[in-house]
Amino acid sequence: MHGHVDYATFLHQISGFLGSYYLILALMNAILAFYLWNSGKATTLFRVAGFPFTTATLWLLVAVAFTIISPLAMSGDARWVVFISIPQPLRDFSNWLLGPVVYSVGGLVLFVVLFLGRKFFVKPMVAWTILILAMLFMGLAMTDPNFAEIVTKPDNVPIVGLIFLLGFFTWLATAKAVENDERARQGLPPTEKLDDEKVLVWPDLVYTELICMVAVTALLLFWGLMLQAPLEEPASSVKTPNPSKAPWYFLGLQEMLVYYDPWMAGVVLPSMVVFGLMAIPYLDFNKQGNGYYTIEQRKFAYIMFQFGFFLLWIMLIIMGTFLRGPNWNFFGLFETWDPHKVEALNNVNLSEYFWVKMLNMPLPRPSPTDGALRSFFTYILRELPGIVLLVGYFTVIPPALVLFSKFFRELFLKMGFVRYMVLNNLLLMMMLLPLKMVLRWSPLNLKYFIAYPEFLLNF
Amino acid sequence: MPPIGEMIRESQIWKSIFRHPMPTDRRNRIVVMLTNFFLHLHPVSIKKQGIALSYTWCMGGVTFFLFLVETVTGVLLMFYYRPTLEWAYNDILALRDVTSLGILREIHRWGAHAMVITVWLHMYRVFLTGSYKPPREFNWVIGVILLLLTLLLSFTGYLLPWDQLAIWAITVGSNMARATPVLGYEGPGAPLLSVDGLDMITSASDARFGLLGARFVGEETLNRFYVLHCVAIPLGVSLLLAIHFWRVRKDGGISGPL
Ligand code: HEM
């Protein structure tokens, strides 16, 4: 699409969209400023010569700034657009910096920071600032043809929506949880309890539903009018596109293919995700936090779910959609998808590390004259390090946790052996993915713990 | 003469359709919920907290509404579409270039994307409010199956336009079935299933073949996915939705603090 036109044409194509985008941003801030001023909720930040500079003034100024930016974008003229673009050196730096490791570790750090600082981040003004900054970043980045190309691909647009929706709802839920947790500390019931009275479903619920339906219909009509559904060339089983991607909601699985063989990434792990989700109500025996938002009262369940949902599902989908290009190589946000980019792949199996590098021996290998049983044991011997490691991982860690952690001891006592082991093994299975990713990226370049190419059984 | 609105509401036809007067007073507001087929899915009265948008985000409701939108637009699309190699692509092309009401396909496609997103958000909400806890454990399980079916609906529909995007996404997405343990011909353990040196699991008899109806994504696949997409999965979803909603009621309505 955009990638094939020159820069001037590209700017011309996006100018209308970008100009309106900044106008909407201006409007959003102006409405907020008006609301703060009108409701008397604006607080004074500081005074200039006796004149109070309030939060309303602040957002009004932001609105003015966006109003000024808008025509610059609308001009579609490279001389103006430079002022509302991310400087090229910064873009190059970001491309250079961003790789799978920085992306994933960055995601984890972000998650931890947001979680620990949740009382700060849920404040409406803080959350609003983050939203506006995120939208500003989107706008500034949009003048980069590479960024614009992947973000505006029709089937990728929903993911941009997903990011903002998830951000919004996570904020909403966290804000309520923080409030409820604070109330619990003071011995008060959760806010949900305050709306205990019964109301009639007609009109209260029925009208809400009607309004929701109208809103969704309006959104779909707007979306359908603005964006045409993609239709590429007719199917051809000989012309393989590069990259070939599954639909976006399966890209987390496709990403797992880098670290696991297809039987794991495509069959076993998805089944375990489904099974694990279904098992949640039967594993989480905590009676608190039923029917209201809270984090403190169910911290363990909360963190585990968010880890799986955000870091291992959503983050991988975003990476698979926006950052994985031809040959499933990693590309920065502003990098051209060059199909000739080569990445050295030199992955080594654990058995090779053990036998060849550590013991300086060749890999054990059955000789053609060996009987079936003897060959079998030779194969077992060859992969023994990985087998021991993995079996240990799944069987030693759970009891070790019981011995050394008070929290897990209580879990064990309350859940009983079977449920405790199921929970632990599901969680350990989940954790194995990031562990495997790290080992692959580390200088070890670990390929498989257990490698039986003879039996198509690699792990 | 009475106002026209009143005349309509007083007519025999209107009264025969709606079994209750316009619900403006308390009595009729209760009666309407009990006597209207569509509304009787709901209880008559409900805790204020259970209908707060900030609590449920209305995400289950929006997902359901999107399912209905998909059903209606899907039926309309079926009028124009033939699932054969000869016609599939051309019908979609014609739908874009020739047919009036040109955004039918757009609404169906974006609605499908939106439904995947809203079903995740709904699950997210249910988790964050701990609404899967007793007595709602089993409704969560039904929900997980609904989530899976929603993804499969979207996935099977992705193939139907029969363009490059479609077949390669489905090829990539279904390749993994080749590696199903024991049942995929490239899966671990598959060689075990051989009789007298004859492999039972081959590329023409394995799990992927069962999914695609062929060794690669071809006309049989198109037909298979079409039937799954338009008939089988929607029926499954409808059945589960009925149970899902029924359970919401039977489990004591929308969750809330005790
Ligand atoms: C096609 C997909 C689905 C539809 C149309 C749907 C619809 C609904 C609706 C309308 C409600 C009433 C409350 C609300 O709107 O939040 C509800 C409640 C519920 N849903 Fe779903 N749902 C779907 C999928 C799921 C999934 C994926 C899960 C979980 C994995 C789930 C679990 C539940 C539970 C536990 C409740 C009771 C919540 C409460 O009482 O607070 N549902 N669903």
PDB file of N, CA and C and ligand atoms in Angstrom, chain B residues 56 58-61 63-64 115 119 122-123 125-126 131 136 139-140 143-144 146-147 150 241 244-245 248 253-255, ligand 1:
ATOM      1  N   THR B  56     -20.297  -4.375  34.576  1.00  0.00           N
ATOM      2  CA  THR B  56     -20.301  -5.434  33.557  1.00  0.00           C
ATOM      3  C   THR B  56     -19.703  -4.970  32.235  1.00  0.00           C
ATOM      4  N   CYS B  58     -21.127  -4.136  30.005  1.00  0.00           N
ATOM      5  CA  CYS B  58     -22.106  -4.626  29.016  1.00  0.00           C
ATOM      6  C   CYS B  58     -21.439  -5.506  27.962  1.00  0.00           C
ATOM      7  N   MET B  59     -20.281  -6.094  28.299  1.00  0.00           N
ATOM      8  CA  MET B  59     -19.504  -6.784  27.275  1.00  0.00           C
ATOM      9  C   MET B  59     -20.150  -8.084  26.819  1.00  0.00           C
ATOM     10  N   GLY B  60     -20.763  -8.821  27.748  1.00  0.00           N
ATOM     11  CA  GLY B  60     -21.473 -10.018  27.320  1.00  0.00           C
ATOM     12  C   GLY B  60     -22.612  -9.641  26.390  1.00  0.00           C
ATOM     13  N   GLY B  61     -23.327  -8.608  26.762  1.00  0.00           N
ATOM     14  CA  GLY B  61     -24.447  -8.149  25.948  1.00  0.00           C
ATOM     15  C   GLY B  61     -23.987  -7.696  24.572  1.00  0.00           C
ATOM     16  N   THR B  63     -21.293  -8.630  23.035  1.00  0.00           N
ATOM     17  CA  THR B  63     -20.870  -9.814  22.282  1.00  0.00           C
ATOM     18  C   THR B  63     -22.080 -10.503  21.670  1.00  0.00           C
ATOM     19  N   PHE B  64     -23.132 -10.635  22.468  1.00  0.00           N
ATOM     20  CA  PHE B  64     -24.339 -11.280  21.972  1.00  0.00           C
ATOM     21  C   PHE B  64     -24.938 -10.482  20.818  1.00  0.00           C
ATOM     22  N   MET B 115     -16.170  -8.914  17.604  1.00  0.00           N
ATOM     23  CA  MET B 115     -16.707  -9.939  18.501  1.00  0.00           C
ATOM     24  C   MET B 115     -15.573 -10.681  19.211  1.00  0.00           C
ATOM     25  N   VAL B 119     -15.400 -10.555  23.246  1.00  0.00           N
ATOM     26  CA  VAL B 119     -15.507 -11.776  24.036  1.00  0.00           C
ATOM     27  C   VAL B 119     -14.307 -11.882  24.990  1.00  0.00           C
ATOM     28  N   HIS B 122     -15.029  -9.481  27.767  1.00  0.00           N
ATOM     29  CA  HIS B 122     -16.046 -10.048  28.655  1.00  0.00           C
ATOM     30  C   HIS B 122     -15.407 -11.049  29.623  1.00  0.00           C
ATOM     31  N   MET B 123     -14.564 -11.915  29.079  1.00  0.00           N
ATOM     32  CA  MET B 123     -13.875 -12.873  29.938  1.00  0.00           C
ATOM     33  C   MET B 123     -13.007 -12.142  30.972  1.00  0.00           C
ATOM     34  N   ARG B 125     -13.454  -9.169  32.199  1.00  0.00           N
ATOM     35  CA  ARG B 125     -14.326  -8.596  33.230  1.00  0.00           C
ATOM     36  C   ARG B 125     -14.772  -9.683  34.206  1.00  0.00           C
ATOM     37  N   VAL B 126     -15.208 -10.809  33.665  1.00  0.00           N
ATOM     38  CA  VAL B 126     -15.693 -11.879  34.531  1.00  0.00           C
ATOM     39  C   VAL B 126     -14.563 -12.326  35.465  1.00  0.00           C
ATOM     40  N   SER B 131     -16.217 -13.430  39.066  1.00  0.00           N
ATOM     41  CA  SER B 131     -17.577 -13.937  38.891  1.00  0.00           C
ATOM     42  C   SER B 131     -17.633 -15.411  38.519  1.00  0.00           C
ATOM     43  N   ARG B 136     -20.928 -19.999  40.085  1.00  0.00           N
ATOM     44  CA  ARG B 136     -20.915 -19.768  38.645  1.00  0.00           C
ATOM     45  C   ARG B 136     -19.790 -20.494  37.934  1.00  0.00           C
ATOM     46  N   ASN B 139     -20.708 -21.954  34.468  1.00  0.00           N
ATOM     47  CA  ASN B 139     -20.987 -20.983  33.418  1.00  0.00           C
ATOM     48  C   ASN B 139     -19.699 -20.433  32.826  1.00  0.00           C
ATOM     49  N   TRP B 140     -18.670 -20.363  33.648  1.00  0.00           N
ATOM     50  CA  TRP B 140     -17.355 -19.965  33.141  1.00  0.00           C
ATOM     51  C   TRP B 140     -16.852 -21.009  32.141  1.00  0.00           C
ATOM     52  N   GLY B 143     -18.522 -20.599  29.061  1.00  0.00           N
ATOM     53  CA  GLY B 143     -17.948 -19.405  28.438  1.00  0.00           C
ATOM     54  C   GLY B 143     -16.666 -19.716  27.685  1.00  0.00           C
ATOM     55  N   VAL B 144     -15.802 -20.530  28.288  1.00  0.00           N
ATOM     56  CA  VAL B 144     -14.542 -20.851  27.614  1.00  0.00           C
ATOM     57  C   VAL B 144     -14.822 -21.562  26.286  1.00  0.00           C
ATOM     58  N   LEU B 146     -17.479 -21.170  24.522  1.00  0.00           N
ATOM     59  CA  LEU B 146     -17.995 -20.127  23.634  1.00  0.00           C
ATOM     60  C   LEU B 146     -16.863 -19.301  23.034  1.00  0.00           C
ATOM     61  N   LEU B 147     -15.863 -19.029  23.858  1.00  0.00           N
ATOM     62  CA  LEU B 147     -14.699 -18.276  23.380  1.00  0.00           C
ATOM     63  C   LEU B 147     -14.024 -19.039  22.253  1.00  0.00           C
ATOM     64  N   THR B 150     -16.103 -18.932  19.182  1.00  0.00           N
ATOM     65  CA  THR B 150     -16.039 -17.620  18.542  1.00  0.00           C
ATOM     66  C   THR B 150     -14.788 -17.522  17.674  1.00  0.00           C
ATOM     67  N   LEU B 241     -25.187 -20.564  24.025  1.00  0.00           N
ATOM     68  CA  LEU B 241     -25.638 -19.252  24.515  1.00  0.00           C
ATOM     69  C   LEU B 241     -26.913 -19.405  25.327  1.00  0.00           C
ATOM     70  N   HIS B 244     -25.897 -20.647  28.531  1.00  0.00           N
ATOM     71  CA  HIS B 244     -25.138 -19.598  29.227  1.00  0.00           C
ATOM     72  C   HIS B 244     -26.085 -18.594  29.894  1.00  0.00           C
ATOM     73  N   PHE B 245     -27.063 -18.121  29.135  1.00  0.00           N
ATOM     74  CA  PHE B 245     -27.991 -17.118  29.674  1.00  0.00           C
ATOM     75  C   PHE B 245     -28.872 -17.716  30.761  1.00  0.00           C
ATOM     76  N   VAL B 248     -26.941 -17.875  33.854  1.00  0.00           N
ATOM     77  CA  VAL B 248     -26.788 -16.583  34.525  1.00  0.00           C
ATOM     78  C   VAL B 248     -27.968 -16.365  35.463  1.00  0.00           C
ATOM     79  N   GLY B 253     -28.458 -14.572  39.014  1.00  0.00           N
ATOM     80  CA  GLY B 253     -28.308 -13.277  38.356  1.00  0.00           C
ATOM     81  C   GLY B 253     -26.859 -12.834  38.320  1.00  0.00           C
ATOM     82  N   ILE B 254     -26.668 -11.606  37.840  1.00  0.00           N
ATOM     83  CA  ILE B 254     -25.304 -11.080  37.755  1.00  0.00           C
ATOM     84  C   ILE B 254     -24.675 -11.111  39.146  1.00  0.00           C
ATOM     85  N   SER B 255     -23.404 -11.469  39.169  1.00  0.00           N
ATOM     86  CA  SER B 255     -22.714 -11.590  40.452  1.00  0.00           C
ATOM     87  C   SER B 255     -22.647 -10.239  41.165  1.00  0.00           C
TER      88      SER B 255
HETATM   89  C1  HEM C   1     -20.129 -15.713  22.578  1.00  0.00           C
HETATM   90  C2  HEM C   1     -19.629 -15.373  23.697  1.00  0.00           C
HETATM   91  C3  HEM C   1     -20.363 -14.912  24.958  1.00  0.00           C
HETATM   92  C4  HEM C   1     -21.544 -14.246  25.101  1.00  0.00           C
HETATM   93  C5  HEM C   1     -22.466 -13.746  23.997  1.00  0.00           C
HETATM   94  C6  HEM C   1     -21.755 -14.058  26.519  1.00  0.00           C
HETATM   95  C7  HEM C   1     -22.836 -13.383  27.064  1.00  0.00           C
HETATM   96  C8  HEM C   1     -22.993 -13.124  28.406  1.00  0.00           C
HETATM   97  C9  HEM C   1     -23.941 -12.204  28.982  1.00  0.00           C
HETATM   98  C10 HEM C   1     -24.927 -11.346  28.173  1.00  0.00           C
HETATM   99  C11 HEM C   1     -23.790 -12.222  30.320  1.00  0.00           C
HETATM  100  C12 HEM C   1     -24.539 -11.332  31.325  1.00  0.00           C
HETATM  101  C13 HEM C   1     -23.582 -10.381  32.023  1.00  0.00           C
HETATM  102  C14 HEM C   1     -22.683  -9.554  31.193  1.00  0.00           C
HETATM  103  O1  HEM C   1     -23.120  -9.020  30.164  1.00  0.00           O
HETATM  104  O2  HEM C   1     -21.504  -9.422  31.555  1.00  0.00           O
HETATM  105  C15 HEM C   1     -22.766 -13.192  30.619  1.00  0.00           C
HETATM  106  C16 HEM C   1     -22.332 -13.528  31.875  1.00  0.00           C
HETATM  107  C17 HEM C   1     -21.305 -14.414  32.144  1.00  0.00           C
HETATM  108  N1  HEM C   1     -20.396 -14.919  31.230  1.00  0.00           N
HETATM  109 FE1  HEM C   1     -20.592 -14.794  29.230  1.00  0.00          FE
HETATM  110  N2  HEM C   1     -20.721 -14.633  27.212  1.00  0.00           N
HETATM  111  C18 HEM C   1     -19.841 -15.145  26.290  1.00  0.00           C
HETATM  112  C19 HEM C   1     -18.631 -15.740  26.549  1.00  0.00           C
HETATM  113  C20 HEM C   1     -18.136 -15.950  27.836  1.00  0.00           C
HETATM  114  C21 HEM C   1     -16.779 -16.324  28.136  1.00  0.00           C
HETATM  115  C22 HEM C   1     -15.663 -16.477  27.116  1.00  0.00           C
HETATM  116  C23 HEM C   1     -16.718 -16.473  29.500  1.00  0.00           C
HETATM  117  C24 HEM C   1     -15.533 -16.874  30.354  1.00  0.00           C
HETATM  118  C25 HEM C   1     -14.537 -17.542  29.995  1.00  0.00           C
HETATM  119  C26 HEM C   1     -18.030 -16.196  30.036  1.00  0.00           C
HETATM  120  C27 HEM C   1     -18.390 -16.291  31.369  1.00  0.00           C
HETATM  121  C28 HEM C   1     -19.499 -15.692  31.913  1.00  0.00           C
HETATM  122  C29 HEM C   1     -19.844 -15.732  33.310  1.00  0.00           C
HETATM  123  C30 HEM C   1     -19.101 -16.496  34.420  1.00  0.00           C
HETATM  124  C31 HEM C   1     -20.973 -14.927  33.460  1.00  0.00           C
HETATM  125  C32 HEM C   1     -21.692 -14.568  34.764  1.00  0.00           C
HETATM  126  C33 HEM C   1     -21.085 -13.256  35.173  1.00  0.00           C
HETATM  127  C34 HEM C   1     -21.717 -12.612  36.369  1.00  0.00           C
HETATM  128  O3  HEM C   1     -22.671 -13.161  36.919  1.00  0.00           O
HETATM  129  O4  HEM C   1     -21.201 -11.549  36.752  1.00  0.00           O
HETATM  130  N3  HEM C   1     -18.854 -15.855  28.993  1.00  0.00           N
HETATM  131  N4  HEM C   1     -22.290 -13.722  29.423  1.00  0.00           N
END
